[in-house]
Tab-separated table of N, CA and C in Angstrom:
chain	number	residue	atom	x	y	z
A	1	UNK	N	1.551	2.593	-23.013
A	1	UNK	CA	2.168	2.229	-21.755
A	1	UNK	C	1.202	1.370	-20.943
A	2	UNK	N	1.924	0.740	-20.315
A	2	UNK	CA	1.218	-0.718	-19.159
A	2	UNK	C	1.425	-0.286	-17.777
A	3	UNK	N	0.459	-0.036	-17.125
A	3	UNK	CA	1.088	-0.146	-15.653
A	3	UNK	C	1.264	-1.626	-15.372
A	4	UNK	N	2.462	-1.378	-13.954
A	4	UNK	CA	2.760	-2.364	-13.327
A	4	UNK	C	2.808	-1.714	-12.215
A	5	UNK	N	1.804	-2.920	-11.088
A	5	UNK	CA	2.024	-2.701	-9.818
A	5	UNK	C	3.156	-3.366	-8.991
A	6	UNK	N	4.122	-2.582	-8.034
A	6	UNK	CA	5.109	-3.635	-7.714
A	6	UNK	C	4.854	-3.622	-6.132
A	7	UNK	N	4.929	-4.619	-6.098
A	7	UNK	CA	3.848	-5.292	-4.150
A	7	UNK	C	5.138	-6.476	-3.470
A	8	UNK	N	6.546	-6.952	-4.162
A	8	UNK	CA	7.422	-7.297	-3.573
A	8	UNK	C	8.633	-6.446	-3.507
A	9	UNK	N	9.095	-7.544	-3.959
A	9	UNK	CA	11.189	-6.272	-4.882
A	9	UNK	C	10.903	-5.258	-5.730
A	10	UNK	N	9.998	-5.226	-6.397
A	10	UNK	CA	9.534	-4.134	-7.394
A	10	UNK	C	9.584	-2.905	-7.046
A	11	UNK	N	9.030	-3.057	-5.359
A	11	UNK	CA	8.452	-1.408	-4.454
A	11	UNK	C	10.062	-0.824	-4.591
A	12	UNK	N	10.740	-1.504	-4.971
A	12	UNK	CA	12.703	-0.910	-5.087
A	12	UNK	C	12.579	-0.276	-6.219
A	13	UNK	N	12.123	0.750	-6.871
A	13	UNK	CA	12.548	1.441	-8.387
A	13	UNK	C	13.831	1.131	-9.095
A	14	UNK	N	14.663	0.467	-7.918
A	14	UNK	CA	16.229	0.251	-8.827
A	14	UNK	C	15.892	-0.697	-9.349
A	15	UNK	N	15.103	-1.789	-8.264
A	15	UNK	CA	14.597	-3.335	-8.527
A	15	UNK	C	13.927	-3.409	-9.906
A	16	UNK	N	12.911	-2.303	-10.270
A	16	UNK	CA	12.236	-2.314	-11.306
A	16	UNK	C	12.780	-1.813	-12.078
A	17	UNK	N	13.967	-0.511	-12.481
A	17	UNK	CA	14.293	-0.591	-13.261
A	17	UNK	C	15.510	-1.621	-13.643
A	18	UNK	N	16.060	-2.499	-12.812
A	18	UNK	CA	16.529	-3.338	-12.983
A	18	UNK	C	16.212	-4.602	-14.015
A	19	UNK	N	14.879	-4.471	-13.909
A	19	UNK	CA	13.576	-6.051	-14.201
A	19	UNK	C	13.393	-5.124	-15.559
A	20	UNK	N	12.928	-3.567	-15.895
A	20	UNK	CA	12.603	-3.317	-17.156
A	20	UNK	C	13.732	-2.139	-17.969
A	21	UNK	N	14.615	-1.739	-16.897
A	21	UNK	CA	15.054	-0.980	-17.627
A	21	UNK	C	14.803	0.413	-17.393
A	22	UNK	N	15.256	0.946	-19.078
A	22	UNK	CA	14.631	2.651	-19.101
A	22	UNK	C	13.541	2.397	-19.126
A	23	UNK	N	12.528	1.354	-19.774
A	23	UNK	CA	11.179	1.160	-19.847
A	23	UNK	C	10.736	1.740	-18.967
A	24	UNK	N	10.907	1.701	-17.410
A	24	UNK	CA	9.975	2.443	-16.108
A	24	UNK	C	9.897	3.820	-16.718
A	25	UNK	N	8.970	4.007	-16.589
A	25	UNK	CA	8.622	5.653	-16.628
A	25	UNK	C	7.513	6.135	-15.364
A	26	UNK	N	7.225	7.033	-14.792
A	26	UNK	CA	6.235	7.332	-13.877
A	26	UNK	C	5.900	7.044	-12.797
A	27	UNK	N	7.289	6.113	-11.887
A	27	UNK	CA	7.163	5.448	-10.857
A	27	UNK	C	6.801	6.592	-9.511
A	28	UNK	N	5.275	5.837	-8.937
A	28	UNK	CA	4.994	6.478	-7.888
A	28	UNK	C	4.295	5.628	-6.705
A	29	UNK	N	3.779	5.755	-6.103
A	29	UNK	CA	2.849	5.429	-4.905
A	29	UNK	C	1.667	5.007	-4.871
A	30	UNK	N	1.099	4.105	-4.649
A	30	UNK	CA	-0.367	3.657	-4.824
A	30	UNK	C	-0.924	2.626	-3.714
A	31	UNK	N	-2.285	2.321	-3.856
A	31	UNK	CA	-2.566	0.834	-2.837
A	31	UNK	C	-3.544	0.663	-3.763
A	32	UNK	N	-3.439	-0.752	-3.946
A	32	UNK	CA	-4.351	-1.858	-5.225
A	32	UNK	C	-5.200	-1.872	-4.199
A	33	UNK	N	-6.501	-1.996	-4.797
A	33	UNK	CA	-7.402	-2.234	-3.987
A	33	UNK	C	-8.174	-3.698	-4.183
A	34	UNK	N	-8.814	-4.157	-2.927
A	34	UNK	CA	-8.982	-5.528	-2.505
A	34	UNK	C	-8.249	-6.626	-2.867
A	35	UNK	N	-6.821	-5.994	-2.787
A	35	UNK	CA	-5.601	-7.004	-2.482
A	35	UNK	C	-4.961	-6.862	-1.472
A	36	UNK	N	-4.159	-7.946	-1.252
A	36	UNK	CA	-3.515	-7.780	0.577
A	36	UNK	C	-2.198	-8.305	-0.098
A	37	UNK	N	-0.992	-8.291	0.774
A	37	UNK	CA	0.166	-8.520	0.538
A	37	UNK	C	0.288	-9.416	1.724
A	38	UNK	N	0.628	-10.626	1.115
A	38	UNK	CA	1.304	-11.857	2.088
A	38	UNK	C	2.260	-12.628	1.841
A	39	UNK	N	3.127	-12.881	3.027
A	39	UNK	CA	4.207	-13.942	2.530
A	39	UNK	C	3.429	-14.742	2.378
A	40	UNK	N	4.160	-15.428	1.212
A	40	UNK	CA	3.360	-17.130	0.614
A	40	UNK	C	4.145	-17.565	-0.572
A	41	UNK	N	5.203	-16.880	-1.332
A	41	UNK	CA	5.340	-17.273	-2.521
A	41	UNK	C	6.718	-16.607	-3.032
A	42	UNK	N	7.945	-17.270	-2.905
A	42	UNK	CA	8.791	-17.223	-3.769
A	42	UNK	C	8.966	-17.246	-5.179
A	43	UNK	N	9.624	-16.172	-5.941
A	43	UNK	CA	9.847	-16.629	-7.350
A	43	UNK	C	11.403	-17.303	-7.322
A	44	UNK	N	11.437	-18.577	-7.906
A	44	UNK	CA	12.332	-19.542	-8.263
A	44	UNK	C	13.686	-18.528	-8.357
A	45	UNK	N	13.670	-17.383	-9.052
A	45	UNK	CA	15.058	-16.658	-9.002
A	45	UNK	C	15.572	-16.663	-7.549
A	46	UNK	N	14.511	-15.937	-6.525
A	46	UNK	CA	15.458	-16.051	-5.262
A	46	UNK	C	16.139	-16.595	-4.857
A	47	UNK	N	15.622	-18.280	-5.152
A	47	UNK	CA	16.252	-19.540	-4.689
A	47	UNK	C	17.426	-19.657	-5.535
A	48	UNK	N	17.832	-19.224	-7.067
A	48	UNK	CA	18.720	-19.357	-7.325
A	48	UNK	C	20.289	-18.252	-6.967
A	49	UNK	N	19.438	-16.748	-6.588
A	49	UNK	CA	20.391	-16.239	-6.239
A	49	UNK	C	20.912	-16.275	-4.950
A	50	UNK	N	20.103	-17.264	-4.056
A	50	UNK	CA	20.667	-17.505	-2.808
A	50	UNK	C	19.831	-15.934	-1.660
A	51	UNK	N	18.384	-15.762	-2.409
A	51	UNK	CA	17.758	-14.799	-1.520
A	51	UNK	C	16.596	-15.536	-0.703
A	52	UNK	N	16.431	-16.600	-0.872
A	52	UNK	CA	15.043	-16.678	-0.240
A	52	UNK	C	15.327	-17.604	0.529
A	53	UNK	N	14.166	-17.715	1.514
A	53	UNK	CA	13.760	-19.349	2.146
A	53	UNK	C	12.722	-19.919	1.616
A	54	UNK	N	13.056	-21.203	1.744
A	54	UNK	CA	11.059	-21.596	1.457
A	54	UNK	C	10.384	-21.244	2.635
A	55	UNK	N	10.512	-20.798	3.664
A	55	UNK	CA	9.416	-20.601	4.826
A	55	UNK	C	8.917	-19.047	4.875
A	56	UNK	N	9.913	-18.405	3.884
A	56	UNK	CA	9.110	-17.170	3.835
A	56	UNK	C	8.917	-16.531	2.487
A	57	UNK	N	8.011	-16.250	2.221
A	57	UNK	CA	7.408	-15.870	1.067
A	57	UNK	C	6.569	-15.227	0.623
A	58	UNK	N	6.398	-14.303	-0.972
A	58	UNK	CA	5.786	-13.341	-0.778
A	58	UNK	C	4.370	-13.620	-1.798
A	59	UNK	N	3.495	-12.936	-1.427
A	59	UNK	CA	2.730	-13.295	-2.909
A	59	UNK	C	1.335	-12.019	-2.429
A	60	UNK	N	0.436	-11.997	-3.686
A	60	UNK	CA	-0.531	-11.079	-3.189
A	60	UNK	C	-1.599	-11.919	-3.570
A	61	UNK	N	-2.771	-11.656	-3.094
A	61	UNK	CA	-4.310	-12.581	-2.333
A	61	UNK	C	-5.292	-11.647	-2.318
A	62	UNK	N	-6.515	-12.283	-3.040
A	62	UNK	CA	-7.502	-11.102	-2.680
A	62	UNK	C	-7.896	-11.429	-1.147
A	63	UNK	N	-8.169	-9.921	-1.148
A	63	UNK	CA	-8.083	-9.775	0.662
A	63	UNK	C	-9.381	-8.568	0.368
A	64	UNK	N	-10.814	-8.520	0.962
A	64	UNK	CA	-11.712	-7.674	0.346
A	64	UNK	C	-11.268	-5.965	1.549
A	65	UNK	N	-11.321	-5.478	1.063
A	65	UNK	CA	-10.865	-3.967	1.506
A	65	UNK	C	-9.593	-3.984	2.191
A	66	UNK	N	-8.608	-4.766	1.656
A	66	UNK	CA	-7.245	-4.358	2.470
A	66	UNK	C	-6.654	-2.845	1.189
A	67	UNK	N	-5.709	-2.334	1.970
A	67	UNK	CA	-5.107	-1.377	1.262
A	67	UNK	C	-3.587	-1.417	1.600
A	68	UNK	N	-2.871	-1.545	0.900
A	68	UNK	CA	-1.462	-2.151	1.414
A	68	UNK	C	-0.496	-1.032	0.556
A	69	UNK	N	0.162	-0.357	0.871
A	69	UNK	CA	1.224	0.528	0.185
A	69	UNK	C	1.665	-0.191	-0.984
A	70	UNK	N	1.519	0.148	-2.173
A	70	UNK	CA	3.000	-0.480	-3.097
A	70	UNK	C	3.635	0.630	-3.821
A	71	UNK	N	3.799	-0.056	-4.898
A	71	UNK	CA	4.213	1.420	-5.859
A	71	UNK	C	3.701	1.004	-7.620
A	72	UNK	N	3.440	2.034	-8.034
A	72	UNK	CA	3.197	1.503	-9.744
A	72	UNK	C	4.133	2.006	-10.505
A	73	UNK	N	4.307	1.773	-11.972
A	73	UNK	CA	5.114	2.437	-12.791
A	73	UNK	C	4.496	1.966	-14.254
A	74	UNK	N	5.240	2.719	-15.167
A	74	UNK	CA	4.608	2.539	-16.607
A	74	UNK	C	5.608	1.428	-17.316
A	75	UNK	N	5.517	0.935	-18.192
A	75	UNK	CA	6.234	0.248	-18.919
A	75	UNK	C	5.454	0.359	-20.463
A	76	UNK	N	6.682	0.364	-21.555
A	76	UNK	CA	5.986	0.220	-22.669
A	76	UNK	C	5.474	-1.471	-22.879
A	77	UNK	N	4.312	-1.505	-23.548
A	77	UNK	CA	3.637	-2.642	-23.746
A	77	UNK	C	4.340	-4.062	-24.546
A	78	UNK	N	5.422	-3.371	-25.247
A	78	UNK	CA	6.055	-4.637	-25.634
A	78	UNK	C	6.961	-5.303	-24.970
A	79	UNK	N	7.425	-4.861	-23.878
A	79	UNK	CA	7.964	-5.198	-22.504
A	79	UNK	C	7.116	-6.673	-22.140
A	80	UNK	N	6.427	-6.372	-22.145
A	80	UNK	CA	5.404	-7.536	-21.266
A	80	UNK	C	5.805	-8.854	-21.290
A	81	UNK	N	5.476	-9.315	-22.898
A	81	UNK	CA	5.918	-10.512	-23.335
A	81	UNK	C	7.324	-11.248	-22.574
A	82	UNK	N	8.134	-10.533	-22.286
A	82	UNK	CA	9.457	-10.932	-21.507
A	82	UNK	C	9.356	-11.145	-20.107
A	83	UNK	N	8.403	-10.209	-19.875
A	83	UNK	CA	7.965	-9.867	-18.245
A	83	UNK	C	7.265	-11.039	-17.699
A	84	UNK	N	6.204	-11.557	-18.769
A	84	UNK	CA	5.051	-12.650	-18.375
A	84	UNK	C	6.127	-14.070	-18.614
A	85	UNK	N	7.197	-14.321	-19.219
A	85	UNK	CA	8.204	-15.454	-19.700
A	85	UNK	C	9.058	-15.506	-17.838
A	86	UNK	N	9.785	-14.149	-17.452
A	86	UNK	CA	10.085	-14.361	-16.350
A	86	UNK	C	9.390	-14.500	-15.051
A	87	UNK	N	8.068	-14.151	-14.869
A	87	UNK	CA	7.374	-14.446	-14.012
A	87	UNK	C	6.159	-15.348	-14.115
A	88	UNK	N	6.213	-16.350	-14.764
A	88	UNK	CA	5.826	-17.508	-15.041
A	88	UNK	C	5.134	-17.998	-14.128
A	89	UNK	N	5.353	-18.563	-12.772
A	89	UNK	CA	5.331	-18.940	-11.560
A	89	UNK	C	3.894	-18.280	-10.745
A	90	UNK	N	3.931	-16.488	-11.596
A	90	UNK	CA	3.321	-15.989	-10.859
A	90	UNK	C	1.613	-15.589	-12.010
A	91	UNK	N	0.815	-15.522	-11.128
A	91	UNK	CA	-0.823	-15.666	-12.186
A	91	UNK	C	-0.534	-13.574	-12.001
A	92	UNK	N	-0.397	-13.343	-13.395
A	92	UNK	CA	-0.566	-11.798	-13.793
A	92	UNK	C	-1.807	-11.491	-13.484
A	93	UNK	N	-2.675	-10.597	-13.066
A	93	UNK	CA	-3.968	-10.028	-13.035
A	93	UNK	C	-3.816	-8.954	-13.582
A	94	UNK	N	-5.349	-8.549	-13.752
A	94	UNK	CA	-5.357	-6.678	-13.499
A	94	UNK	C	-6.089	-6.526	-12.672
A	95	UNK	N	-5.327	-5.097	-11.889
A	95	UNK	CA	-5.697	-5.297	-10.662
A	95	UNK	C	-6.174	-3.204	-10.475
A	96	UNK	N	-7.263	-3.069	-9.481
A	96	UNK	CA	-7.366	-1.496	-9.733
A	96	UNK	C	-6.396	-0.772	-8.855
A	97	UNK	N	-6.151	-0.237	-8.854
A	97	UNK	CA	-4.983	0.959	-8.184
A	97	UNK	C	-5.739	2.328	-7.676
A	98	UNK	N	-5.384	2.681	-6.664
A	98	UNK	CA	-5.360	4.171	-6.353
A	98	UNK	C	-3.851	4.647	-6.378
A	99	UNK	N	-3.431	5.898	-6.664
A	99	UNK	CA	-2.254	6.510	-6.769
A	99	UNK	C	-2.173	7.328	-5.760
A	100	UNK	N	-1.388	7.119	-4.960
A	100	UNK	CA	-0.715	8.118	-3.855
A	100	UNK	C	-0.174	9.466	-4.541
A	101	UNK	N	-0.528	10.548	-3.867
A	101	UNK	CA	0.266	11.870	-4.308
A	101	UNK	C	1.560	12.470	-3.440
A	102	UNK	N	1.242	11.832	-2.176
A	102	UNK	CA	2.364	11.835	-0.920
A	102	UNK	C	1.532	12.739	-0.116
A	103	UNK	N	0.414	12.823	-0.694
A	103	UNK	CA	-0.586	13.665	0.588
A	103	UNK	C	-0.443	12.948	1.604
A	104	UNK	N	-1.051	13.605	2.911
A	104	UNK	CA	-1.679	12.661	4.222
A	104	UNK	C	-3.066	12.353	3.858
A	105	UNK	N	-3.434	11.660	2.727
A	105	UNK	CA	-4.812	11.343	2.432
A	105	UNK	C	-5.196	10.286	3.842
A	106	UNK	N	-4.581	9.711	4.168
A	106	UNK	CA	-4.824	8.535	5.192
A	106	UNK	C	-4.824	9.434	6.602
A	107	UNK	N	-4.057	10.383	7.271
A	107	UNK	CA	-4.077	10.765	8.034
A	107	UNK	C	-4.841	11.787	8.053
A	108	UNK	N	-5.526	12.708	7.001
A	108	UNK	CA	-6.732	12.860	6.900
A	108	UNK	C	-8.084	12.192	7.205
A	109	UNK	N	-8.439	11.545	6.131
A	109	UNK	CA	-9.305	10.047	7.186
A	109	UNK	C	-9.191	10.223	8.722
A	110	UNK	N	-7.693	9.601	9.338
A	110	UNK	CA	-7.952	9.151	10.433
A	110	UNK	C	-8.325	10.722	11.106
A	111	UNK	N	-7.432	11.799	10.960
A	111	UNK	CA	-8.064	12.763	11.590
A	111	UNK	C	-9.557	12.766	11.712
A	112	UNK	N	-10.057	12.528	10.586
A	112	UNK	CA	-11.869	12.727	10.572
A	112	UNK	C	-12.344	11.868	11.219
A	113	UNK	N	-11.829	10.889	11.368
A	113	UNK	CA	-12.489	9.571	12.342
A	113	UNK	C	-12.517	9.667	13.896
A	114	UNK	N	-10.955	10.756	14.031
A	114	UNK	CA	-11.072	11.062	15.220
A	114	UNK	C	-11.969	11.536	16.092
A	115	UNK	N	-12.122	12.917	15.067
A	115	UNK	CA	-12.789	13.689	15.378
A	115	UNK	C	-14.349	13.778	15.732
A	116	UNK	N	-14.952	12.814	14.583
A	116	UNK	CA	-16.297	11.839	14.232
A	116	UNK	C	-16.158	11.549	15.659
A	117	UNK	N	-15.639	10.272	15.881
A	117	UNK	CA	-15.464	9.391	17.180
A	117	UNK	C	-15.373	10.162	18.664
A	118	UNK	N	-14.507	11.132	18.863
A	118	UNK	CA	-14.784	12.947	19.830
A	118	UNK	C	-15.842	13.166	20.459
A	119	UNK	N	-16.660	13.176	19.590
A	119	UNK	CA	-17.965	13.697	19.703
A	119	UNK	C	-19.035	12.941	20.065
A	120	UNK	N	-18.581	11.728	20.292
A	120	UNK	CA	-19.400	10.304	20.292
A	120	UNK	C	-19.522	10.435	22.357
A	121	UNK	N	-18.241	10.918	22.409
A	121	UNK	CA	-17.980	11.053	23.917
A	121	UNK	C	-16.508	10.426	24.392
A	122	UNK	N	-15.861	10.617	25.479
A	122	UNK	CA	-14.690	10.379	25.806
A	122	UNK	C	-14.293	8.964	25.830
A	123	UNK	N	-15.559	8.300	26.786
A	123	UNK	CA	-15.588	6.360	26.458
A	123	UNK	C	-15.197	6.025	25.353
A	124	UNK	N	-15.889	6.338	24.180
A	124	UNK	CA	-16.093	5.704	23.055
A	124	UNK	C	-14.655	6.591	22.208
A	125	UNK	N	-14.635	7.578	22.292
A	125	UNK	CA	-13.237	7.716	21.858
A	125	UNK	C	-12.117	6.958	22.295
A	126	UNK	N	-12.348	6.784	23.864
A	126	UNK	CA	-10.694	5.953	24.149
A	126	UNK	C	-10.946	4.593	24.017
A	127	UNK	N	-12.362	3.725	24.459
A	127	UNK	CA	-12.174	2.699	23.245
A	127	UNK	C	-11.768	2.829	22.368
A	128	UNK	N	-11.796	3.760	20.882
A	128	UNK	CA	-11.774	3.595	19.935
A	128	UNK	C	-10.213	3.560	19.547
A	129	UNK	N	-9.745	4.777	20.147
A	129	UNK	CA	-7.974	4.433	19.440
A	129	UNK	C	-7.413	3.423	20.400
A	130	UNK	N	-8.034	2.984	21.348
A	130	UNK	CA	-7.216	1.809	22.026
A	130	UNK	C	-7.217	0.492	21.556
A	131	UNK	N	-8.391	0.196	20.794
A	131	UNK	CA	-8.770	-0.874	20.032
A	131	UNK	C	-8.501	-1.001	18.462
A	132	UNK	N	-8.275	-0.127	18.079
A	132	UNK	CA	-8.265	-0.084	16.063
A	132	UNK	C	-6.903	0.168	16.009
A	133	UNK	N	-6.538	-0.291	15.028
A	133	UNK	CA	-5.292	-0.903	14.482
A	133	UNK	C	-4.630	-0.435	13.023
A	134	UNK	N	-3.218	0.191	12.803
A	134	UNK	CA	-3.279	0.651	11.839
A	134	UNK	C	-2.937	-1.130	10.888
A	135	UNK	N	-2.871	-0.839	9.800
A	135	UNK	CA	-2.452	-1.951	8.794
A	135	UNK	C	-1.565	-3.341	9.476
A	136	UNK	N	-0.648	-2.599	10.061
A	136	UNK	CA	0.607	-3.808	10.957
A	136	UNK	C	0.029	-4.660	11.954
A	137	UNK	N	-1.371	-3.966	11.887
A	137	UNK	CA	-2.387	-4.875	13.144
A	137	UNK	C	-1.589	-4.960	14.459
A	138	UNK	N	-0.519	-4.313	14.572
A	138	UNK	CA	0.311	-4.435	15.950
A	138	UNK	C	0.225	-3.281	16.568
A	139	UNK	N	0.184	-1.997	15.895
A	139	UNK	CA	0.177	-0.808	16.362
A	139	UNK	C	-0.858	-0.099	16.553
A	140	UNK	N	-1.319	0.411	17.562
A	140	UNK	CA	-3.019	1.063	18.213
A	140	UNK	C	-2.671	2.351	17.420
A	141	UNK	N	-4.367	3.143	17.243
A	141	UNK	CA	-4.199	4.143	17.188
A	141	UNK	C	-4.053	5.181	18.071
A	142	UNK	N	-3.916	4.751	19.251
A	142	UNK	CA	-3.871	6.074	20.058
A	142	UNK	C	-1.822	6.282	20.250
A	143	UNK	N	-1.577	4.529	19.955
A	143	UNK	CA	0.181	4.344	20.111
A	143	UNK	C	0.475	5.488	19.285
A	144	UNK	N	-0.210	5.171	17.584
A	144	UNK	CA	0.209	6.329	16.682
A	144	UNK	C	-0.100	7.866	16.310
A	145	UNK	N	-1.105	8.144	17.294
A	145	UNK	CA	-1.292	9.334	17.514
A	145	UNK	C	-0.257	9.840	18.538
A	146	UNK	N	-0.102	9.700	19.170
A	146	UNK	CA	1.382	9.467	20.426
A	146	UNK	C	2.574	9.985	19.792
A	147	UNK	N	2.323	9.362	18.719
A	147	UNK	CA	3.773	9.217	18.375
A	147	UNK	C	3.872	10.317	17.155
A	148	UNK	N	2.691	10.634	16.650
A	148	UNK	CA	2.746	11.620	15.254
A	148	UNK	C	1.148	12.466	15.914
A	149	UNK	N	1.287	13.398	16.818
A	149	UNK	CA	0.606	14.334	17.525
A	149	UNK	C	0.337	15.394	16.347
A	150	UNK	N	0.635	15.534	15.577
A	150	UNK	CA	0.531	16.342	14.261
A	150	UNK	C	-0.443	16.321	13.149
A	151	UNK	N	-0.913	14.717	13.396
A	151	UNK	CA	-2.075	14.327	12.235
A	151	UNK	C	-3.282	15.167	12.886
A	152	UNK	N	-3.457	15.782	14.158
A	152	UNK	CA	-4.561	16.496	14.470
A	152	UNK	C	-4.394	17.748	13.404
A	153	UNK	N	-3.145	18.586	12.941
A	153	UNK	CA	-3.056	19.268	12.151
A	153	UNK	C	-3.291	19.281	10.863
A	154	UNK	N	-3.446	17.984	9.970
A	154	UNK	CA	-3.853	17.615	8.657
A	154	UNK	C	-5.435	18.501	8.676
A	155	UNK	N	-5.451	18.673	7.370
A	155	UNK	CA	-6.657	19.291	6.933
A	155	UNK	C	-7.101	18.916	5.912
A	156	UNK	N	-8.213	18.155	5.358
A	156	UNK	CA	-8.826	17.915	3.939
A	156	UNK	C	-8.438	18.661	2.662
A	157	UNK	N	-8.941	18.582	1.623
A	157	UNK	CA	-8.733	19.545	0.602
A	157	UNK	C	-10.195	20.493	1.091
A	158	UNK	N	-9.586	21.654	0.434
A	158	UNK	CA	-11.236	22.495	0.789
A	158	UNK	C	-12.556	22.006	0.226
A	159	UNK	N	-12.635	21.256	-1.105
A	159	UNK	CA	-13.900	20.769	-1.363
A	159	UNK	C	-14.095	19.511	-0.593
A	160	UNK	N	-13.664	19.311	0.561
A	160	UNK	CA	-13.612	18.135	1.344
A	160	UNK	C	-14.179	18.330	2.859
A	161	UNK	N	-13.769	19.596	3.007
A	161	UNK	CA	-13.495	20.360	4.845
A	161	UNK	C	-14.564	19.587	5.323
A	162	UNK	N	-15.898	19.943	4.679
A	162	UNK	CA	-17.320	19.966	5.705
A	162	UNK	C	-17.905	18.548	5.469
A	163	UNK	N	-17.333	17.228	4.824
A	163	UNK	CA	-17.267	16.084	4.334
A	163	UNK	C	-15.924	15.138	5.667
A	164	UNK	N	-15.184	15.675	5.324
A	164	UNK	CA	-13.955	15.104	6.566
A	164	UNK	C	-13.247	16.183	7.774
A	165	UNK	N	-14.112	16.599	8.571
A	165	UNK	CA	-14.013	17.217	9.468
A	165	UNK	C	-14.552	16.814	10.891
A	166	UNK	N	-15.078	15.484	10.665
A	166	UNK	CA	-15.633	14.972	12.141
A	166	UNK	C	-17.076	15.309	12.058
């Protein structure tokens, strides 16, 4: 089996099993690491099925420590050959992956950062979520603490506690 990371239409499991079939096996959650996801790049199908514009477009870019949601899945290896014929357009890599479990691994982190940052003193805490930004670069962290008051409740794994606890 081959992974495939899917970072456009792919992140759709119908989409992918659409593109491979029963072939998908193992579709889950991940973020490629030091890649970023940007519009930039249509594949020629859109334009024929009447989905795209040219002004918006998708493509992925090394970007050094971005972490961008996608999803992976397995495919058997003789798949490919068909796969690399229809996406032509696009330069295949290999690329590394982390796999999401659907933990709050991230809201872990930020809990610990919080907490880290707490202790720094009240200034430097409310600088801190007033200024840092989750991924969308639009949304503060203190907006999203606001709004999900609960990530104070996340807890590490236990071989983690005294490592991500602030």
């Amino acid at each position: 089996m081959v992974a495939i990371v899917g970072f456009g239409s792919l992140l759709s499991e119908a989409s992918a099993r659409s593109t491979f079939g029963d072939g998908v096996h193992n579709f889950r959650l991940a973020t490629v690491l030091d890649y970023r996801r940007v519009f930039a790049h249509p594949a020629s199908i859109f334009f024929q099925r009447g989905i795209a514009n040219l002004e918006t477009k998708v493509q992925l870019i090394n970007y050094h420590f971005a972490v961008d949601p996608m999803d992976v899945f397995d495919i058997p290896e003789e798949l490919l050959p068909d796969f690399y014929e229809r996406e032509e357009e696009f330069k295949i890599i290999s690329a590394k992956f982390q796999e999401l479990d659907g933990s709050a691994g991230g809201e872990v982190y930020l809990r610990h950062c919080l907490l880290a940052v707490k202790k720094l003193g009240q200034d430097v805490y409310d600088d801190f979520v007033a200024t840092t930004y989750l991924g969308d670069r639009a949304t503060s962290i203190k907006e999203y603490i606001e709004a999900n008051p609960s990530i104070m409740l996340e807890r590490p794994p236990p071989h983690l506690v005294d490592r991500y606890s602030g």
